[in-house]
Amino acid sequence: MTMTLKMASAPHLRLTERSAALSLDVLIALVPLCVFSFVHYGVRPVLLVLTGIVTAVVCELLCCAFMRRKPSVLDGTAAVTGGLVGAMMSPLSPYWLPVIAAAFAILVVKMPFGGARPECLQSRRRGARGGDGLFSRPGVSLPLRGPAPAPSFGGYQRCPHRPSPRICS
Amino acid sequence: MTGTLEGTRTVSHPLYGRIDCAVIGCPAGETEEPDALPADLGRLSPDSVIETALHAGIIDELDGVPLHLKLSQWKEEGCGCLVADGTEPEPYASSAWAVLNLHAEQVGEGLSLAARCVDAESCHVAVLLPGDRRRSLQQRLGEERVYLVRRRYPVVRYAPAGRMRPDKALRRIGVQALLALYRAAAFGEPQTGCVVTVAGDAVATPQNLAVPFGVPVRELLAHCGLREDPQYLVLGDLMTGRTAPSDDLPVLPGMTCLLALKVRPALLPERACIGCGRCVHACHAGLLPYEIVRRLENMHYERLVSLHPEGCDGCGACSYVCPSGRDVAARVQEAAGAHGTIFLEWGDDDDA
């Protein structure tokens, strides 16, 4: 009897959970945060998160097409990046801010350095910081500690649910 | 073992590399059972136990190391707790349980002999068995001598917390080696065979077989029957076994499992590491596998030293849990074998 045998390295058993499942876990973990934001600030923070997700996924698709690579959006890392970028925005942020931040995270920080791997670059945080640093205004970046700055809504849409958000007392 | 020497040949074995083998033709149906009364084991001195293991050619199936070397080293260094390792925390292997089921008392005698040889403070059999089998074993060996390990891969605790002293080392011996030690001491038998689990989804009748060393793997597969031709032939268990290029290889000491697989489970394409850290949680040696792989791939060999990749024992748990399907364990092993070497060789070449 002659067999045609293949060679492979151990282990010959793998856990079936994939990267996409981990990304989905992170997105599920964002849901309570979105619900909390919705209760306090209305639908705007949720739309910011969704805007970030859509922007990140579209940017990654475009980038993969430009780089002639197989689309990697199915691993969910782009959606996680966009979701976290949107979740880190102030509820008073304009909609173009998560767009800029997510695009910065994907096009500048993530994809030029090989895709999902360079977590050391922390694309989500860089994206949020990049967008925040470039376009921050009083009332857009709310501090986590200390007295809240006097909100200035001069070019930005007023938060409809609660006009004067009190993040910190 | 009786037979006729029919020639010699060189075999490239996945576990032992290139080895010279003698081809011995054995008459079929011949079994060897001891008919003499066992010798008085209580009179054996530690040195004579080591000498017995040497002359019997006993190899520990856990790591493929000759038993007399391990006993000599442990006798010098001291031993806090000696464990007969009957744990098999992966889905197919059951040869240790087969040995314990048939020869629990003899394994217990072998364990006592080895414990007296290395002057161990305590000894017991560690198993990973369902309740009824464990109770059966406890009735035969005594409740104190059987310890049920936690169901987790890889096994990290082989003894109850009270028996593990930080200043005394815990030592492990395979149950087949202990059985061979008892038979060598009691009946003067050399170790001429082992118990192998033949299993896998391509095998028609999975079973444990007691086979002499040197029997070709194809004979084991023919005995158990094949549903269809396997694609992978694994010498060893699913987590650490190595694939064989042909079925013409001999069974050698250290091989306790033979798997014939139609399809290797979950062989999906690799994706990029997302830095989830699951390999870190899975590593029982406390390493940072993803960081080691990152530095290896970025050729930061000089920075690998501080991550101690040589602490990897190749259990494969990091590759098992990796959600990106990456072969983390193989890369960590590569880092353990070559950290700094390539960097220095490059430097030498440039200088030249």
mmCIF file of N, CA and C in Angstrom, chain A residues 13, chain B residues 60-62 83-102 125-130 133 137 147-158 172-177 194-199 207-209 236-240 254-259 315:
data_model
loop_
_atom_site.group_PDB
_atom_site.id
_atom_site.type_symbol
_atom_site.label_atom_id
_atom_site.label_comp_id
_atom_site.label_asym_id
_atom_site.label_seq_id
_atom_site.Cartn_x
_atom_site.Cartn_y
_atom_site.Cartn_z
ATOM 1 N N LEU A 13 -4.247 20.297 16.081
ATOM 2 C CA LEU A 13 -5.596 20.632 16.537
ATOM 3 C C LEU A 13 -5.595 22.133 16.806
ATOM 4 N N ASP B 60 12.389 6.517 28.971
ATOM 5 C CA ASP B 60 11.168 7.159 29.468
ATOM 6 C C ASP B 60 10.381 7.707 28.278
ATOM 7 N N GLU B 61 9.142 7.298 28.165
ATOM 8 C CA GLU B 61 8.353 7.709 26.990
ATOM 9 C C GLU B 61 7.936 9.174 27.053
ATOM 10 N N LEU B 62 8.098 9.812 28.202
ATOM 11 C CA LEU B 62 7.707 11.222 28.293
ATOM 12 C C LEU B 62 8.615 12.113 27.454
ATOM 13 N N VAL B 83 6.475 11.593 40.518
ATOM 14 C CA VAL B 83 5.139 11.403 39.954
ATOM 15 C C VAL B 83 5.207 10.440 38.782
ATOM 16 N N ALA B 84 4.330 9.436 38.830
ATOM 17 C CA ALA B 84 4.128 8.594 37.649
ATOM 18 C C ALA B 84 3.091 9.296 36.787
ATOM 19 N N ASP B 85 3.549 9.749 35.614
ATOM 20 C CA ASP B 85 2.690 10.604 34.794
ATOM 21 C C ASP B 85 1.771 9.749 33.914
ATOM 22 N N GLY B 86 0.526 9.656 34.330
ATOM 23 C CA GLY B 86 -0.469 8.948 33.523
ATOM 24 C C GLY B 86 -1.473 9.899 32.911
ATOM 25 N N THR B 87 -1.116 11.166 32.852
ATOM 26 C CA THR B 87 -2.052 12.159 32.300
ATOM 27 C C THR B 87 -1.959 12.179 30.778
ATOM 28 N N GLU B 88 -3.092 12.291 30.144
ATOM 29 C CA GLU B 88 -3.126 12.411 28.684
ATOM 30 C C GLU B 88 -4.200 13.436 28.336
ATOM 31 N N PRO B 89 -3.845 14.718 28.412
ATOM 32 C CA PRO B 89 -4.872 15.748 28.268
ATOM 33 C C PRO B 89 -5.181 16.102 26.827
ATOM 34 N N GLU B 90 -5.184 15.172 25.939
ATOM 35 C CA GLU B 90 -5.566 15.455 24.547
ATOM 36 C C GLU B 90 -6.518 14.358 24.095
ATOM 37 N N PRO B 91 -7.252 14.571 23.023
ATOM 38 C CA PRO B 91 -8.426 13.734 22.782
ATOM 39 C C PRO B 91 -8.172 12.286 22.374
ATOM 40 N N TYR B 92 -7.018 11.963 21.814
ATOM 41 C CA TYR B 92 -6.864 10.619 21.258
ATOM 42 C C TYR B 92 -6.083 9.661 22.161
ATOM 43 N N ALA B 93 -4.971 10.118 22.725
ATOM 44 C CA ALA B 93 -4.040 9.209 23.401
ATOM 45 C C ALA B 93 -4.681 8.573 24.629
ATOM 46 N N SER B 94 -4.483 7.279 24.771
ATOM 47 C CA SER B 94 -4.992 6.582 25.958
ATOM 48 C C SER B 94 -4.091 5.426 26.338
ATOM 49 N N SER B 95 -2.851 5.445 25.868
ATOM 50 C CA SER B 95 -1.958 4.319 26.143
ATOM 51 C C SER B 95 -1.596 4.252 27.627
ATOM 52 N N ALA B 96 -1.450 5.415 28.270
ATOM 53 C CA ALA B 96 -1.104 5.398 29.695
ATOM 54 C C ALA B 96 -2.236 4.776 30.507
ATOM 55 N N TRP B 97 -3.472 5.116 30.139
ATOM 56 C CA TRP B 97 -4.589 4.510 30.850
ATOM 57 C C TRP B 97 -4.639 3.006 30.596
ATOM 58 N N ALA B 98 -4.318 2.567 29.370
ATOM 59 C CA ALA B 98 -4.315 1.139 29.078
ATOM 60 C C ALA B 98 -3.301 0.423 29.965
ATOM 61 N N VAL B 99 -2.131 1.020 30.122
ATOM 62 C CA VAL B 99 -1.097 0.406 30.971
ATOM 63 C C VAL B 99 -1.555 0.374 32.422
ATOM 64 N N LEU B 100 -2.123 1.481 32.896
ATOM 65 C CA LEU B 100 -2.579 1.516 34.283
ATOM 66 C C LEU B 100 -3.735 0.547 34.500
ATOM 67 N N ASN B 101 -4.598 0.425 33.525
ATOM 68 C CA ASN B 101 -5.748 -0.455 33.666
ATOM 69 C C ASN B 101 -5.323 -1.910 33.808
ATOM 70 N N LEU B 102 -4.300 -2.298 33.065
ATOM 71 C CA LEU B 102 -3.881 -3.701 33.082
ATOM 72 C C LEU B 102 -2.822 -3.976 34.149
ATOM 73 N N VAL B 125 0.686 8.564 41.590
ATOM 74 C CA VAL B 125 0.355 8.463 40.172
ATOM 75 C C VAL B 125 -0.594 9.611 39.836
ATOM 76 N N ALA B 126 -0.217 10.428 38.861
ATOM 77 C CA ALA B 126 -1.079 11.533 38.428
ATOM 78 C C ALA B 126 -1.873 11.079 37.206
ATOM 79 N N VAL B 127 -3.188 11.227 37.285
ATOM 80 C CA VAL B 127 -4.047 10.789 36.181
ATOM 81 C C VAL B 127 -5.054 11.877 35.846
ATOM 82 N N LEU B 128 -5.604 11.731 34.670
ATOM 83 C CA LEU B 128 -6.668 12.636 34.218
ATOM 84 C C LEU B 128 -7.777 11.731 33.693
ATOM 85 N N LEU B 129 -8.597 11.233 34.636
ATOM 86 C CA LEU B 129 -9.559 10.185 34.293
ATOM 87 C C LEU B 129 -10.938 10.550 34.800
ATOM 88 N N PRO B 130 -11.980 10.001 34.152
ATOM 89 C CA PRO B 130 -13.323 10.159 34.712
ATOM 90 C C PRO B 130 -13.438 9.478 36.067
ATOM 91 N N ARG B 133 -13.233 5.468 36.628
ATOM 92 C CA ARG B 133 -11.896 4.904 36.396
ATOM 93 C C ARG B 133 -10.934 5.328 37.505
ATOM 94 N N LEU B 137 -8.936 2.908 40.113
ATOM 95 C CA LEU B 137 -7.489 2.972 40.295
ATOM 96 C C LEU B 137 -7.134 3.217 41.761
ATOM 97 N N TYR B 147 -3.540 10.887 42.218
ATOM 98 C CA TYR B 147 -3.893 12.311 42.238
ATOM 99 C C TYR B 147 -4.553 12.666 40.918
ATOM 100 N N LEU B 148 -5.726 13.264 41.001
ATOM 101 C CA LEU B 148 -6.456 13.673 39.806
ATOM 102 C C LEU B 148 -6.039 15.090 39.444
ATOM 103 N N VAL B 149 -5.390 15.252 38.288
ATOM 104 C CA VAL B 149 -4.931 16.586 37.882
ATOM 105 C C VAL B 149 -6.100 17.360 37.301
ATOM 106 N N ARG B 150 -5.911 18.661 37.253
ATOM 107 C CA ARG B 150 -6.953 19.533 36.719
ATOM 108 C C ARG B 150 -7.056 19.361 35.206
ATOM 109 N N ARG B 151 -8.263 19.368 34.697
ATOM 110 C CA ARG B 151 -8.460 19.156 33.260
ATOM 111 C C ARG B 151 -8.072 20.424 32.500
ATOM 112 N N ARG B 152 -6.870 20.507 32.116
ATOM 113 C CA ARG B 152 -6.370 21.677 31.405
ATOM 114 C C ARG B 152 -5.133 21.261 30.627
ATOM 115 N N TYR B 153 -4.963 21.845 29.439
ATOM 116 C CA TYR B 153 -3.766 21.560 28.677
ATOM 117 C C TYR B 153 -2.885 22.799 28.636
ATOM 118 N N PRO B 154 -1.592 22.693 28.828
ATOM 119 C CA PRO B 154 -0.903 21.513 29.349
ATOM 120 C C PRO B 154 -1.067 21.416 30.856
ATOM 121 N N VAL B 155 -0.825 20.217 31.370
ATOM 122 C CA VAL B 155 -0.932 20.013 32.813
ATOM 123 C C VAL B 155 0.208 20.758 33.495
ATOM 124 N N VAL B 156 -0.123 21.564 34.484
ATOM 125 C CA VAL B 156 0.917 22.325 35.165
ATOM 126 C C VAL B 156 1.074 21.898 36.615
ATOM 127 N N ARG B 157 0.085 21.249 37.170
ATOM 128 C CA ARG B 157 0.207 20.838 38.570
ATOM 129 C C ARG B 157 0.030 19.327 38.646
ATOM 130 N N TYR B 158 1.121 18.665 38.975
ATOM 131 C CA TYR B 158 1.094 17.210 39.026
ATOM 132 C C TYR B 158 0.978 16.694 40.453
ATOM 133 N N ARG B 172 9.072 13.669 37.101
ATOM 134 C CA ARG B 172 8.052 12.850 36.454
ATOM 135 C C ARG B 172 8.675 11.703 35.669
ATOM 136 N N ILE B 173 8.020 10.543 35.738
ATOM 137 C CA ILE B 173 8.403 9.381 34.934
ATOM 138 C C ILE B 173 7.133 8.842 34.291
ATOM 139 N N GLY B 174 7.247 8.372 33.072
ATOM 140 C CA GLY B 174 6.106 7.788 32.393
ATOM 141 C C GLY B 174 5.726 6.438 32.986
ATOM 142 N N VAL B 175 4.466 6.087 32.882
ATOM 143 C CA VAL B 175 4.000 4.833 33.498
ATOM 144 C C VAL B 175 4.581 3.623 32.763
ATOM 145 N N GLN B 176 4.823 3.743 31.470
ATOM 146 C CA GLN B 176 5.398 2.606 30.748
ATOM 147 C C GLN B 176 6.837 2.358 31.179
ATOM 148 N N ALA B 177 7.569 3.429 31.444
ATOM 149 C CA ALA B 177 8.944 3.265 31.922
ATOM 150 C C ALA B 177 8.954 2.626 33.308
ATOM 151 N N CYS B 194 6.432 -1.304 23.623
ATOM 152 C CA CYS B 194 5.669 -0.250 24.268
ATOM 153 C C CYS B 194 4.195 -0.394 23.886
ATOM 154 N N VAL B 195 3.363 0.373 24.556
ATOM 155 C CA VAL B 195 1.940 0.386 24.244
ATOM 156 C C VAL B 195 1.658 1.648 23.438
ATOM 157 N N VAL B 196 1.039 1.473 22.276
ATOM 158 C CA VAL B 196 0.790 2.583 21.348
ATOM 159 C C VAL B 196 -0.708 2.690 21.100
ATOM 160 N N THR B 197 -1.223 3.902 21.216
ATOM 161 C CA THR B 197 -2.611 4.166 20.836
ATOM 162 C C THR B 197 -2.659 4.409 19.334
ATOM 163 N N VAL B 198 -3.409 3.596 18.627
ATOM 164 C CA VAL B 198 -3.607 3.802 17.185
ATOM 165 C C VAL B 198 -5.018 4.360 17.006
ATOM 166 N N ALA B 199 -5.096 5.574 16.524
ATOM 167 C CA ALA B 199 -6.399 6.237 16.449
ATOM 168 C C ALA B 199 -6.385 7.235 15.303
ATOM 169 N N GLN B 207 -7.504 1.458 18.751
ATOM 170 C CA GLN B 207 -7.224 0.619 19.918
ATOM 171 C C GLN B 207 -5.795 0.852 20.401
ATOM 172 N N ASN B 208 -5.533 0.333 21.600
ATOM 173 C CA ASN B 208 -4.181 0.365 22.153
ATOM 174 C C ASN B 208 -3.523 -0.968 21.866
ATOM 175 N N LEU B 209 -2.310 -0.907 21.337
ATOM 176 C CA LEU B 209 -1.598 -2.124 20.972
ATOM 177 C C LEU B 209 -0.268 -2.180 21.709
ATOM 178 N N GLY B 236 2.892 10.484 17.632
ATOM 179 C CA GLY B 236 2.732 11.261 18.857
ATOM 180 C C GLY B 236 1.305 11.757 18.937
ATOM 181 N N ASP B 237 1.039 12.581 19.929
ATOM 182 C CA ASP B 237 -0.339 13.041 20.110
ATOM 183 C C ASP B 237 -0.628 14.250 19.224
ATOM 184 N N LEU B 238 -1.855 14.721 19.300
ATOM 185 C CA LEU B 238 -2.287 15.797 18.408
ATOM 186 C C LEU B 238 -1.555 17.102 18.682
ATOM 187 N N MET B 239 -1.175 17.334 19.916
ATOM 188 C CA MET B 239 -0.609 18.631 20.263
ATOM 189 C C MET B 239 0.887 18.717 19.998
ATOM 190 N N THR B 240 1.591 17.604 20.161
ATOM 191 C CA THR B 240 3.050 17.671 20.028
ATOM 192 C C THR B 240 3.616 16.692 19.013
ATOM 193 N N GLY B 254 9.467 6.074 23.170
ATOM 194 C CA GLY B 254 9.009 7.458 23.213
ATOM 195 C C GLY B 254 7.771 7.693 22.391
ATOM 196 N N MET B 255 7.375 6.700 21.623
ATOM 197 C CA MET B 255 6.179 6.851 20.790
ATOM 198 C C MET B 255 5.023 6.147 21.486
ATOM 199 N N THR B 256 4.036 6.898 21.885
ATOM 200 C CA THR B 256 2.909 6.305 22.601
ATOM 201 C C THR B 256 1.610 6.452 21.827
ATOM 202 N N CYS B 257 1.649 7.127 20.695
ATOM 203 C CA CYS B 257 0.414 7.387 19.966
ATOM 204 C C CYS B 257 0.720 7.449 18.476
ATOM 205 N N LEU B 258 -0.151 6.868 17.691
ATOM 206 C CA LEU B 258 -0.043 6.931 16.226
ATOM 207 C C LEU B 258 -1.401 7.355 15.691
ATOM 208 N N LEU B 259 -1.431 8.479 14.998
ATOM 209 C CA LEU B 259 -2.701 9.016 14.513
ATOM 210 C C LEU B 259 -2.702 9.024 12.989
ATOM 211 N N CYS B 315 4.810 22.857 24.001
ATOM 212 C CA CYS B 315 3.512 22.211 24.252
ATOM 213 C C CYS B 315 2.507 22.549 23.170
#
